[in-house]
mmCIF file of C-alpha atoms in Angstrom:
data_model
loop_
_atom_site.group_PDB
_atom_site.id
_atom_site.type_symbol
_atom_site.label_atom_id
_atom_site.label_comp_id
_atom_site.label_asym_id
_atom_site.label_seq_id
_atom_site.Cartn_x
_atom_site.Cartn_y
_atom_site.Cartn_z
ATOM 1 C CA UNK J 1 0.000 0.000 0.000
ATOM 2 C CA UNK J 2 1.617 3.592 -0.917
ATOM 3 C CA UNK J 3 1.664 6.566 0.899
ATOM 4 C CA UNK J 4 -1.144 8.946 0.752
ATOM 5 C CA UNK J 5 0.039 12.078 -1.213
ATOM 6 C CA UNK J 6 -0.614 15.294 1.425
ATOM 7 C CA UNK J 7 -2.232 18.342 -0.404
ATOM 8 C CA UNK J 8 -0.667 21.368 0.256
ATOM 9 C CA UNK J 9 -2.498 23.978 2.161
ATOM 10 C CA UNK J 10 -2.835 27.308 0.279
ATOM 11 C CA UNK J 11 -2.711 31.197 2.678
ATOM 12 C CA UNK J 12 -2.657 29.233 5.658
ATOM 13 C CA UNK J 13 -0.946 31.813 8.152
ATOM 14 C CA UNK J 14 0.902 31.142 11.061
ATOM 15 C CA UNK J 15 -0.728 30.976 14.469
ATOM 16 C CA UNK J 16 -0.597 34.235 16.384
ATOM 17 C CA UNK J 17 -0.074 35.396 20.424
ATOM 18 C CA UNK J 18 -3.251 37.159 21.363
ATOM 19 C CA UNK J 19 -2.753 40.580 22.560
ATOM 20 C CA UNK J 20 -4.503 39.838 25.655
ATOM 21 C CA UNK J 21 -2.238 37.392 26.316
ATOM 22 C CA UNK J 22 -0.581 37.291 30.181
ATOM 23 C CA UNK J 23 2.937 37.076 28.199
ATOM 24 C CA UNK J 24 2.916 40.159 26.666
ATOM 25 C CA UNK J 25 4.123 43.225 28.594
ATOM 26 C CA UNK J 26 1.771 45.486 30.330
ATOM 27 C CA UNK J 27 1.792 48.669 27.999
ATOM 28 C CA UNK J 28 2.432 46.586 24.838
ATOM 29 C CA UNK J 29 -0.844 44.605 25.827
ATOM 30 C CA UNK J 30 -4.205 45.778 24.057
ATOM 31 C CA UNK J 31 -7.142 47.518 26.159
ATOM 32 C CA UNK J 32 -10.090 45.596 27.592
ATOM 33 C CA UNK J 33 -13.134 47.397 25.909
ATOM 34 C CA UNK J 34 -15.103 47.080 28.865
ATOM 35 C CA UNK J 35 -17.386 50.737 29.440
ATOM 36 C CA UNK J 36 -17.637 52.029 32.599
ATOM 37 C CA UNK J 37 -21.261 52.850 33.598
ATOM 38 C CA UNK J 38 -21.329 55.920 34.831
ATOM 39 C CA UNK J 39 -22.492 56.959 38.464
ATOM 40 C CA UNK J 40 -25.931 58.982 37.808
ATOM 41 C CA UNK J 41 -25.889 60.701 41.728
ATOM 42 C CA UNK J 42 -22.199 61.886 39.939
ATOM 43 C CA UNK J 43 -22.089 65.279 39.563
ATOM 44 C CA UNK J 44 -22.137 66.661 35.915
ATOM 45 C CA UNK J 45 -18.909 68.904 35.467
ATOM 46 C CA UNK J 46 -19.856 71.188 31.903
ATOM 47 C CA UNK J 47 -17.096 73.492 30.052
ATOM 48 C CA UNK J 48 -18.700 76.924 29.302
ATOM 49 C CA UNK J 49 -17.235 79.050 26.756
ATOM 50 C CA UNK J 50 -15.394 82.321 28.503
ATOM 51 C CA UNK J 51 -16.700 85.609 27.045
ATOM 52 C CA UNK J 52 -14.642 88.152 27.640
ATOM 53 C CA UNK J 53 -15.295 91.009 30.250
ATOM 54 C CA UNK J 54 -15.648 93.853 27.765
ATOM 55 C CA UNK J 55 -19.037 92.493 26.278
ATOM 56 C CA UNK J 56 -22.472 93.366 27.472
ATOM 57 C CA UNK J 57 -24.380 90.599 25.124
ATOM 58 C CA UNK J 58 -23.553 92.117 21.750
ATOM 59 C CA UNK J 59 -22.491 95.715 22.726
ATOM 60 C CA UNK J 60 -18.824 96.079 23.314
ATOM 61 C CA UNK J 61 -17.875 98.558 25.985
ATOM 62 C CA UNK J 62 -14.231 98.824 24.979
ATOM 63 C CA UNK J 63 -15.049 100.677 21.913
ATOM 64 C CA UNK J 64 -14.758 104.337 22.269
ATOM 65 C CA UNK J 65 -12.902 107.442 20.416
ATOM 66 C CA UNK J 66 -10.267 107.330 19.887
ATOM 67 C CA UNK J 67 -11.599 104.387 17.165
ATOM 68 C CA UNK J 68 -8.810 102.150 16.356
ATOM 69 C CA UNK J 69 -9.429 100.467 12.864
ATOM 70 C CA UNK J 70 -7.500 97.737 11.324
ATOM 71 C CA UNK J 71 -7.637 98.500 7.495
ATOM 72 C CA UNK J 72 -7.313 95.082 5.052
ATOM 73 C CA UNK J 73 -5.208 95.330 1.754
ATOM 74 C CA UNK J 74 -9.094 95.580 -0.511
ATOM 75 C CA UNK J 75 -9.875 98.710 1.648
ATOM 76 C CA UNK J 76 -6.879 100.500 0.524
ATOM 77 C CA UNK J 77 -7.643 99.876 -3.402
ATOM 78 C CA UNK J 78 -11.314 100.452 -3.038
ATOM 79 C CA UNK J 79 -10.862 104.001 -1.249
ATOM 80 C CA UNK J 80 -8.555 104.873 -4.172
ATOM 81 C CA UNK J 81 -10.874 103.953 -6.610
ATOM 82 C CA UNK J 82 -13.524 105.903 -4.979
ATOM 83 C CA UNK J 83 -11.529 108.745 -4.522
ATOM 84 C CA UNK J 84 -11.831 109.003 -0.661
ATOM 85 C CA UNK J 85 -9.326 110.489 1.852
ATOM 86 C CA UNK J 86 -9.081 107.244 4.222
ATOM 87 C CA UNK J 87 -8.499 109.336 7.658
ATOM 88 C CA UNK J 88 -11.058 112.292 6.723
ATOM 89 C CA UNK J 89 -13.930 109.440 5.434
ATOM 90 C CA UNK J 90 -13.623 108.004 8.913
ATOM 91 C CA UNK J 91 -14.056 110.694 10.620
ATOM 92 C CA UNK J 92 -17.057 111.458 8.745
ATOM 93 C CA UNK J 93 -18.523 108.013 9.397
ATOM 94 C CA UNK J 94 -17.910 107.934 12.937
ATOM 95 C CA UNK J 95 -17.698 111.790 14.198
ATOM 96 C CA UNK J 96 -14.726 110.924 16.413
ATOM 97 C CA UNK J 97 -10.941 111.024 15.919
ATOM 98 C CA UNK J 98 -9.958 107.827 14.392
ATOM 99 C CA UNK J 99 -6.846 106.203 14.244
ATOM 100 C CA UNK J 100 -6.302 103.336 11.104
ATOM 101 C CA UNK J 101 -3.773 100.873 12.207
ATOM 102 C CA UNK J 102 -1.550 98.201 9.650
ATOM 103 C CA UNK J 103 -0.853 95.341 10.223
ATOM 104 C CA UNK J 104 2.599 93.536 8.706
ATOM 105 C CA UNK J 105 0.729 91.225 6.909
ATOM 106 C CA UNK J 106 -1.741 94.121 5.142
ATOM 107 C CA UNK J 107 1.959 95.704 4.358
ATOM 108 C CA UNK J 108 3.759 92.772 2.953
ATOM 109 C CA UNK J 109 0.600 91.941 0.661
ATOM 110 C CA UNK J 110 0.377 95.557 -0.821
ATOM 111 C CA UNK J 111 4.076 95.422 -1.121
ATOM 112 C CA UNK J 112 3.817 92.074 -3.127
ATOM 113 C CA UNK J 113 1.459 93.363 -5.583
ATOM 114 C CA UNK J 114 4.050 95.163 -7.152
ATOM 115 C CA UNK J 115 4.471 98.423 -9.544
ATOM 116 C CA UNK J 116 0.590 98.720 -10.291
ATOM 117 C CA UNK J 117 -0.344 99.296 -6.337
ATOM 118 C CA UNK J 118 2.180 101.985 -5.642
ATOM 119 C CA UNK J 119 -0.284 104.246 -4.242
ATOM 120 C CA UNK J 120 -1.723 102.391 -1.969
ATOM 121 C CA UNK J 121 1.634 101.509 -0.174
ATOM 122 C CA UNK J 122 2.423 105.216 -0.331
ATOM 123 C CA UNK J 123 -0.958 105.505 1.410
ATOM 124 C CA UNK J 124 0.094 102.427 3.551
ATOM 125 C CA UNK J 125 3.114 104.476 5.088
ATOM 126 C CA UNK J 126 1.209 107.408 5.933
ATOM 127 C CA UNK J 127 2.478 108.926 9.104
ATOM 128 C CA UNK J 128 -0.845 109.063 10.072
ATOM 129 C CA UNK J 129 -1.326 105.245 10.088
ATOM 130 C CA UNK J 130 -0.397 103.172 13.383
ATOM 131 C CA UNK J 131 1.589 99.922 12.239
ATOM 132 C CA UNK J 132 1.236 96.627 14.349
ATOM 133 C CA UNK J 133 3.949 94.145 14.274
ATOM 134 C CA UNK J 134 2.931 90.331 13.067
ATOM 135 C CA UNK J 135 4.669 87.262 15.213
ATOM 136 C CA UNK J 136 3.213 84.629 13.405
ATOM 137 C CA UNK J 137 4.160 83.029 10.227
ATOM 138 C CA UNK J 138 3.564 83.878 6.702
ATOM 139 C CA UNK J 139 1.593 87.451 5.022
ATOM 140 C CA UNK J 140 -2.030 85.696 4.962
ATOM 141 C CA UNK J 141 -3.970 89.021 6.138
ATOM 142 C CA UNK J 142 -7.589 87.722 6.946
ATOM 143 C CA UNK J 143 -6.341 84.841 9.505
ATOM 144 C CA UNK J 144 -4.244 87.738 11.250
ATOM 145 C CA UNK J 145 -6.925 90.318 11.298
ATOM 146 C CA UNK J 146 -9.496 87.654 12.164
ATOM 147 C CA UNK J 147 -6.963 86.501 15.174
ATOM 148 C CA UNK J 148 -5.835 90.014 16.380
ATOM 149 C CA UNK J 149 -9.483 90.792 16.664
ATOM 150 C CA UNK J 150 -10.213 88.076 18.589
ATOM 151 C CA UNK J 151 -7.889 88.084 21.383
ATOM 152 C CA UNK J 152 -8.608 92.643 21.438
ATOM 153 C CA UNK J 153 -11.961 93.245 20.770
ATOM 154 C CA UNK J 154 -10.712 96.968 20.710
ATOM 155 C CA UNK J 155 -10.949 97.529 16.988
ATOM 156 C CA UNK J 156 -13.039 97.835 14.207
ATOM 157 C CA UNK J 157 -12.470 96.069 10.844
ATOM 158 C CA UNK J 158 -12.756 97.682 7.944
ATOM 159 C CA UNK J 159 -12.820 95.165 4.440
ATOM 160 C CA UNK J 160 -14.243 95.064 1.869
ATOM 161 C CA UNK J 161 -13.900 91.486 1.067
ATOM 162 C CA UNK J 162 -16.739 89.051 1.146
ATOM 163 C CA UNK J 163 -15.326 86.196 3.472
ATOM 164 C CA UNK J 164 -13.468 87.842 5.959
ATOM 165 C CA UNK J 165 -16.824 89.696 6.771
ATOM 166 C CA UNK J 166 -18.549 86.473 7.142
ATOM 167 C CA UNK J 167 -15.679 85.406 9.362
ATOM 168 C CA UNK J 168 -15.672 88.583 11.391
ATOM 169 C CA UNK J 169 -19.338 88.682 11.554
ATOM 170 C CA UNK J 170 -19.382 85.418 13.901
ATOM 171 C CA UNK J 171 -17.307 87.200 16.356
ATOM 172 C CA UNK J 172 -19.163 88.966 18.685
ATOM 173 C CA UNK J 173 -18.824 92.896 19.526
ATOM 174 C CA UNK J 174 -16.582 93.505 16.343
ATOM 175 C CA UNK J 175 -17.908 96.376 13.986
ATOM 176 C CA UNK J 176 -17.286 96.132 10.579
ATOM 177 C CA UNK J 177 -16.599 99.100 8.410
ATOM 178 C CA UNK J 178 -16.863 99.001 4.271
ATOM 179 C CA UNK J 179 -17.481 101.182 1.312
ATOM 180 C CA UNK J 180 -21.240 101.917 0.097
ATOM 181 C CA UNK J 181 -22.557 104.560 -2.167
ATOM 182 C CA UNK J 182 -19.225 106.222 -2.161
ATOM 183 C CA UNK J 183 -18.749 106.483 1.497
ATOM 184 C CA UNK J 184 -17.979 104.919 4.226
ATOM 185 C CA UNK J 185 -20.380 103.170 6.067
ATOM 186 C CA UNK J 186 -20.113 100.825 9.034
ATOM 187 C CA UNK J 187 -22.548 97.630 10.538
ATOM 188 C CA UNK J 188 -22.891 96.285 14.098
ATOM 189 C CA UNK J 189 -22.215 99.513 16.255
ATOM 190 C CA UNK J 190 -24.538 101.398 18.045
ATOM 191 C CA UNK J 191 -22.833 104.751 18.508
ATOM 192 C CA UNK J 192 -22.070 105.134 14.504
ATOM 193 C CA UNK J 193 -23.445 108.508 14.354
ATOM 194 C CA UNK J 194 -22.800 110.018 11.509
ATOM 195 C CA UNK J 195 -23.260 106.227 9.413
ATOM 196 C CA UNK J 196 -25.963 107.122 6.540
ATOM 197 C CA UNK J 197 -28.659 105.314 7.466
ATOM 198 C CA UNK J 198 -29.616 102.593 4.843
#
């Protein structure tokens, strides 16, 4: 009688520790999935969102003359267009002294626009103007004016662009100032005086 031929077994795979097993080490070992229930006499501890001092619901106390505005690269081009004395059209909006302030990031992005936007980075360097050093990486305006406003609720915005009002309009207390009928004009503040009403 001859020997039985013995078929050869095809993706068999070779036998493999559990990871639950005792001999594995204590941090290499995988978790039991067991859920613990939880205690219902437990107290409930809830994270509430901080809102800072300055706010009373929507109206922001810490804005007051002298206005400080921080003035995005679009609002530069647009008042030129218009033909508007940035400084003197504020004042006229807002009947109070008010000082425009530039960031590093507005400055490098006028600057990197080259030949054609000469005026506006003469306008840019105005004495007049208050600059405001950048720490944080790269010239992307709208996250740094977005941020700056954020952690001072001290200025007012003024843009012309689409999204960074959107983005600025979920922040609370934060006026926004843009160009309208060949003027300035300014949402979400209460003491804008001399605004044209719309």
């Amino acid at each position: 009688m001859g020997k039985a031929k013995k078929t050869r077994k095809y993706a068999t795979m070779k036998r493999m520790i559990s990871l639950r097993d005792p001999r594995i080490k204590e941090n290499e070992r995988a978790k039991s999935n067991k859920v613990k229930k939880e205690d219902p006499s437990a107290l409930k501890v809830k994270e509430v969102v901080k809102y800072p001092s300055c706010l009373f619901f929507q109206y922001n106390t810490q804005l007051g003359p002298p206005y400080y505005i921080l003035v995005d690269t679009n609002f530069i081009n647009f008042s030129i267009k218009t033909k508007l004395d940035i400084v003197q059209s504020m004042m006229d909006c807002l009947y109070a002294k008010c000082i425009p302030c530039i960031t590093d990031c507005v400055m490098a992005e006028i600057e990197k626009m080259g030949q054609k936007y000469r005026v506006a980075l003469r306008i840019a360097k105005d004495p007049r103007f208050e600059r405001l050093p950048c720490t944080h990486k790269g010239t992307y305006a709208d996250d740094c004016l977005a941020q700056r406003v954020i952690q001072h609720k001290c200025y007012i915005v003024a843009t012309v662009d689409r999204d960074l009002k959107r983005r600025i309009r979920k922040i609370p207390g934060v006026p926004i100032m843009y160009i309208s009928n060949h003027r300035y004009n300014i949402e979400r503040m209460p003491d804008d005086y001399g605004a044209p009403r719309l």
